[in-house]
């Protein structure tokens, strides 16, 4: 995956083999909870994670990440401060992780890896911008349409409660929109 951003070379590959660790996390379990410091960034080999915030009784899903994507609570990871997000496994997951300190040593030891870091950051910034755009819209149908454009590969893997929460709409509204969308597709 990293080579798709920029060639990593043998030195970087060897460094990652020595400093990346495998983790398995079961569906429903938490990788990180509100108030903890995100000390690792994760690469998802298999499975699906969601990031969410909790205010009183209400959970708001803020992101999803699946195979061949990175996951962390970025604010907490980069600043090494307590997070306000939770990371939960939506499916059983196989992950690789690298610690904050190991990643920074990698950047120092192999300056070319900074290109990969920048490109991953750009990719994730664009994704975050798209998520923010979707949530700012008022039209539920348009929100769902954009969700399907960006996350069609996850649509059947996610609980409707997570999708509704992510879109900022009720489950009932999502159900109506999904029915309308499927009816429209059948008519075409």
Tab-separated table of C-alpha atoms in Angstrom:
chain	number	residue	atom	x	y	z
A	1	UNK	CA	0.000	0.000	0.000
A	2	UNK	CA	2.770	2.444	0.863
A	3	UNK	CA	4.470	1.834	-2.496
A	4	UNK	CA	1.322	3.137	-4.197
A	5	UNK	CA	2.158	6.566	-2.740
A	6	UNK	CA	5.932	6.499	-3.307
A	7	UNK	CA	8.572	3.727	-3.543
A	8	UNK	CA	9.623	2.813	-0.007
A	9	UNK	CA	12.930	1.060	-0.594
A	10	UNK	CA	14.554	-1.780	1.372
A	11	UNK	CA	15.692	0.313	4.348
A	12	UNK	CA	12.183	1.589	5.053
A	13	UNK	CA	10.732	-1.871	4.491
A	14	UNK	CA	13.148	-3.394	7.025
A	15	UNK	CA	12.432	-0.615	9.535
A	16	UNK	CA	8.679	-1.228	9.238
A	17	UNK	CA	9.113	-4.994	9.616
A	18	UNK	CA	10.987	-4.393	12.905
A	19	UNK	CA	8.667	-1.678	14.254
A	20	UNK	CA	5.147	-2.605	13.090
A	21	UNK	CA	3.064	-4.927	15.242
A	22	UNK	CA	0.091	-7.161	14.462
A	23	UNK	CA	-3.156	-6.811	16.399
A	24	UNK	CA	-6.425	-8.681	16.183
A	25	UNK	CA	-9.539	-7.049	17.557
A	26	UNK	CA	-12.958	-8.648	17.759
A	27	UNK	CA	-16.155	-7.117	16.457
A	28	UNK	CA	-17.652	-4.713	18.983
A	29	UNK	CA	-14.419	-4.243	20.953
A	30	UNK	CA	-12.743	-0.873	21.365
A	31	UNK	CA	-9.325	-0.073	19.989
A	32	UNK	CA	-9.323	3.309	21.732
A	33	UNK	CA	-11.669	5.114	24.114
A	34	UNK	CA	-12.450	8.743	24.836
A	35	UNK	CA	-9.864	10.125	27.275
A	36	UNK	CA	-6.995	7.851	26.173
A	37	UNK	CA	-3.992	8.941	24.138
A	38	UNK	CA	-3.743	7.484	20.642
A	39	UNK	CA	-0.189	6.148	20.764
A	40	UNK	CA	-0.365	4.146	17.516
A	41	UNK	CA	-1.533	4.560	13.972
A	42	UNK	CA	-3.121	1.462	12.456
A	43	UNK	CA	-3.176	-0.082	9.016
A	44	UNK	CA	-6.223	-2.275	8.409
A	45	UNK	CA	-5.313	-5.581	6.763
A	46	UNK	CA	-8.806	-6.990	7.243
A	47	UNK	CA	-12.018	-5.667	8.758
A	48	UNK	CA	-13.812	-2.419	9.427
A	49	UNK	CA	-13.406	0.240	12.123
A	50	UNK	CA	-15.491	3.261	13.004
A	51	UNK	CA	-14.594	6.407	14.852
A	52	UNK	CA	-17.296	8.038	16.931
A	53	UNK	CA	-17.873	10.610	19.650
A	54	UNK	CA	-20.319	10.188	22.477
A	55	UNK	CA	-22.319	13.022	24.011
A	56	UNK	CA	-24.488	11.815	26.866
A	57	UNK	CA	-26.621	8.985	25.380
A	58	UNK	CA	-25.922	9.855	21.752
A	59	UNK	CA	-23.173	8.421	19.551
A	60	UNK	CA	-22.135	10.284	16.413
A	61	UNK	CA	-20.097	8.277	13.929
A	62	UNK	CA	-17.466	10.521	12.346
A	63	UNK	CA	-15.547	8.113	10.104
A	64	UNK	CA	-15.214	4.583	8.797
A	65	UNK	CA	-12.020	2.839	7.708
A	66	UNK	CA	-11.617	-0.566	6.081
A	67	UNK	CA	-9.035	-2.718	4.328
A	68	UNK	CA	-5.889	-0.957	3.082
A	69	UNK	CA	-6.685	2.235	4.976
A	70	UNK	CA	-5.078	3.868	7.983
A	71	UNK	CA	-6.925	4.606	11.217
A	72	UNK	CA	-6.189	6.705	14.292
A	73	UNK	CA	-7.659	9.613	16.179
A	74	UNK	CA	-5.362	11.984	14.366
A	75	UNK	CA	-5.551	14.976	16.729
A	76	UNK	CA	-4.624	12.748	19.670
A	77	UNK	CA	-1.962	10.857	17.709
A	78	UNK	CA	-0.159	13.904	16.336
A	79	UNK	CA	-0.301	15.963	19.542
A	80	UNK	CA	-0.091	12.985	21.941
A	81	UNK	CA	-3.034	14.286	23.967
A	82	UNK	CA	-6.231	12.623	25.192
A	83	UNK	CA	-8.760	11.904	22.475
A	84	UNK	CA	-12.465	12.709	22.451
A	85	UNK	CA	-13.120	9.936	19.926
A	86	UNK	CA	-13.621	6.222	20.315
A	87	UNK	CA	-12.456	3.626	17.805
A	88	UNK	CA	-14.551	0.470	17.648
A	89	UNK	CA	-14.312	-2.652	15.503
A	90	UNK	CA	-17.419	-3.022	13.324
A	91	UNK	CA	-16.075	-6.399	12.169
A	92	UNK	CA	-13.287	-8.661	13.380
A	93	UNK	CA	-10.087	-6.877	12.365
A	94	UNK	CA	-6.479	-7.694	11.582
A	95	UNK	CA	-4.350	-4.596	12.053
A	96	UNK	CA	-0.742	-3.503	11.843
A	97	UNK	CA	0.366	-0.644	14.075
A	98	UNK	CA	3.332	1.636	14.456
A	99	UNK	CA	3.866	3.862	17.459
A	100	UNK	CA	4.118	7.643	17.375
A	101	UNK	CA	7.792	7.538	18.397
A	102	UNK	CA	8.690	4.802	15.880
A	103	UNK	CA	6.964	6.716	13.083
A	104	UNK	CA	8.828	9.911	13.928
A	105	UNK	CA	12.146	8.037	14.011
A	106	UNK	CA	11.249	6.619	10.594
A	107	UNK	CA	10.707	10.147	9.228
A	108	UNK	CA	14.092	11.237	10.633
A	109	UNK	CA	16.049	8.185	9.510
A	110	UNK	CA	14.502	8.022	6.027
A	111	UNK	CA	13.535	11.526	4.805
A	112	UNK	CA	11.971	10.059	1.642
A	113	UNK	CA	9.274	8.528	3.868
A	114	UNK	CA	8.081	12.092	4.494
A	115	UNK	CA	6.726	12.055	0.920
A	116	UNK	CA	4.584	9.034	1.779
A	117	UNK	CA	3.447	10.679	5.025
A	118	UNK	CA	2.478	13.827	3.143
A	119	UNK	CA	0.551	11.912	0.491
A	120	UNK	CA	-1.301	9.841	3.110
A	121	UNK	CA	-2.114	13.057	4.982
A	122	UNK	CA	-3.402	14.664	1.771
A	123	UNK	CA	-5.562	11.613	1.020
A	124	UNK	CA	-7.005	11.622	4.536
A	125	UNK	CA	-7.559	15.386	4.484
A	126	UNK	CA	-9.567	15.072	1.267
A	127	UNK	CA	-11.589	12.229	2.825
A	128	UNK	CA	-12.241	14.321	5.948
A	129	UNK	CA	-13.299	17.242	3.778
A	130	UNK	CA	-15.749	15.007	1.882
A	131	UNK	CA	-17.180	13.687	5.170
A	132	UNK	CA	-17.607	17.226	6.482
A	133	UNK	CA	-19.377	18.253	3.280
A	134	UNK	CA	-21.820	15.346	3.499
A	135	UNK	CA	-22.726	16.154	7.098
A	136	UNK	CA	-23.300	19.855	6.340
A	137	UNK	CA	-25.974	19.146	3.741
A	138	UNK	CA	-29.624	19.424	4.760
A	139	UNK	CA	-31.127	17.150	2.116
A	140	UNK	CA	-31.141	13.563	3.408
A	141	UNK	CA	-31.372	12.066	-0.091
A	142	UNK	CA	-28.327	13.997	-1.258
A	143	UNK	CA	-26.416	12.953	1.880
A	144	UNK	CA	-27.203	9.302	1.224
A	145	UNK	CA	-26.346	9.635	-2.468
A	146	UNK	CA	-22.918	11.061	-1.592
A	147	UNK	CA	-22.456	8.387	1.076
A	148	UNK	CA	-23.044	5.695	-1.554
A	149	UNK	CA	-20.587	7.381	-3.926
A	150	UNK	CA	-17.846	7.383	-1.295
A	151	UNK	CA	-18.693	4.283	0.721
A	152	UNK	CA	-20.564	1.917	-1.612
A	153	UNK	CA	-18.055	-0.809	-0.685
A	154	UNK	CA	-19.191	-0.500	2.957
A	155	UNK	CA	-22.925	0.044	2.538
A	156	UNK	CA	-23.822	-3.614	3.155
A	157	UNK	CA	-21.243	-4.051	5.920
A	158	UNK	CA	-22.517	-1.289	8.200
A	159	UNK	CA	-25.419	-1.240	10.621
A	160	UNK	CA	-28.061	1.312	9.618
A	161	UNK	CA	-27.627	2.996	13.009
A	162	UNK	CA	-23.999	3.781	12.140
A	163	UNK	CA	-24.915	5.102	8.686
A	164	UNK	CA	-27.745	7.271	10.058
A	165	UNK	CA	-25.468	8.584	12.787
A	166	UNK	CA	-22.733	9.359	10.257
A	167	UNK	CA	-25.195	11.213	8.007
A	168	UNK	CA	-26.786	13.077	10.913
A	169	UNK	CA	-30.291	11.770	10.183
A	170	UNK	CA	-32.704	9.492	12.008
A	171	UNK	CA	-32.951	5.787	11.252
A	172	UNK	CA	-36.519	6.372	10.037
A	173	UNK	CA	-35.382	9.048	7.578
A	174	UNK	CA	-32.584	6.793	6.349
A	175	UNK	CA	-35.066	3.965	5.854
A	176	UNK	CA	-37.340	6.221	3.758
A	177	UNK	CA	-34.395	7.473	1.693
A	178	UNK	CA	-33.105	3.941	1.086
A	179	UNK	CA	-36.569	2.787	0.001
A	180	UNK	CA	-36.880	5.761	-2.361
A	181	UNK	CA	-33.405	5.140	-3.768
A	182	UNK	CA	-34.012	1.435	-4.407
A	183	UNK	CA	-37.432	2.171	-5.986
A	184	UNK	CA	-35.805	4.710	-8.320
A	185	UNK	CA	-33.139	2.180	-9.342
A	186	UNK	CA	-35.791	-0.435	-10.136
A	187	UNK	CA	-37.635	2.044	-12.389
A	188	UNK	CA	-34.513	2.762	-14.472
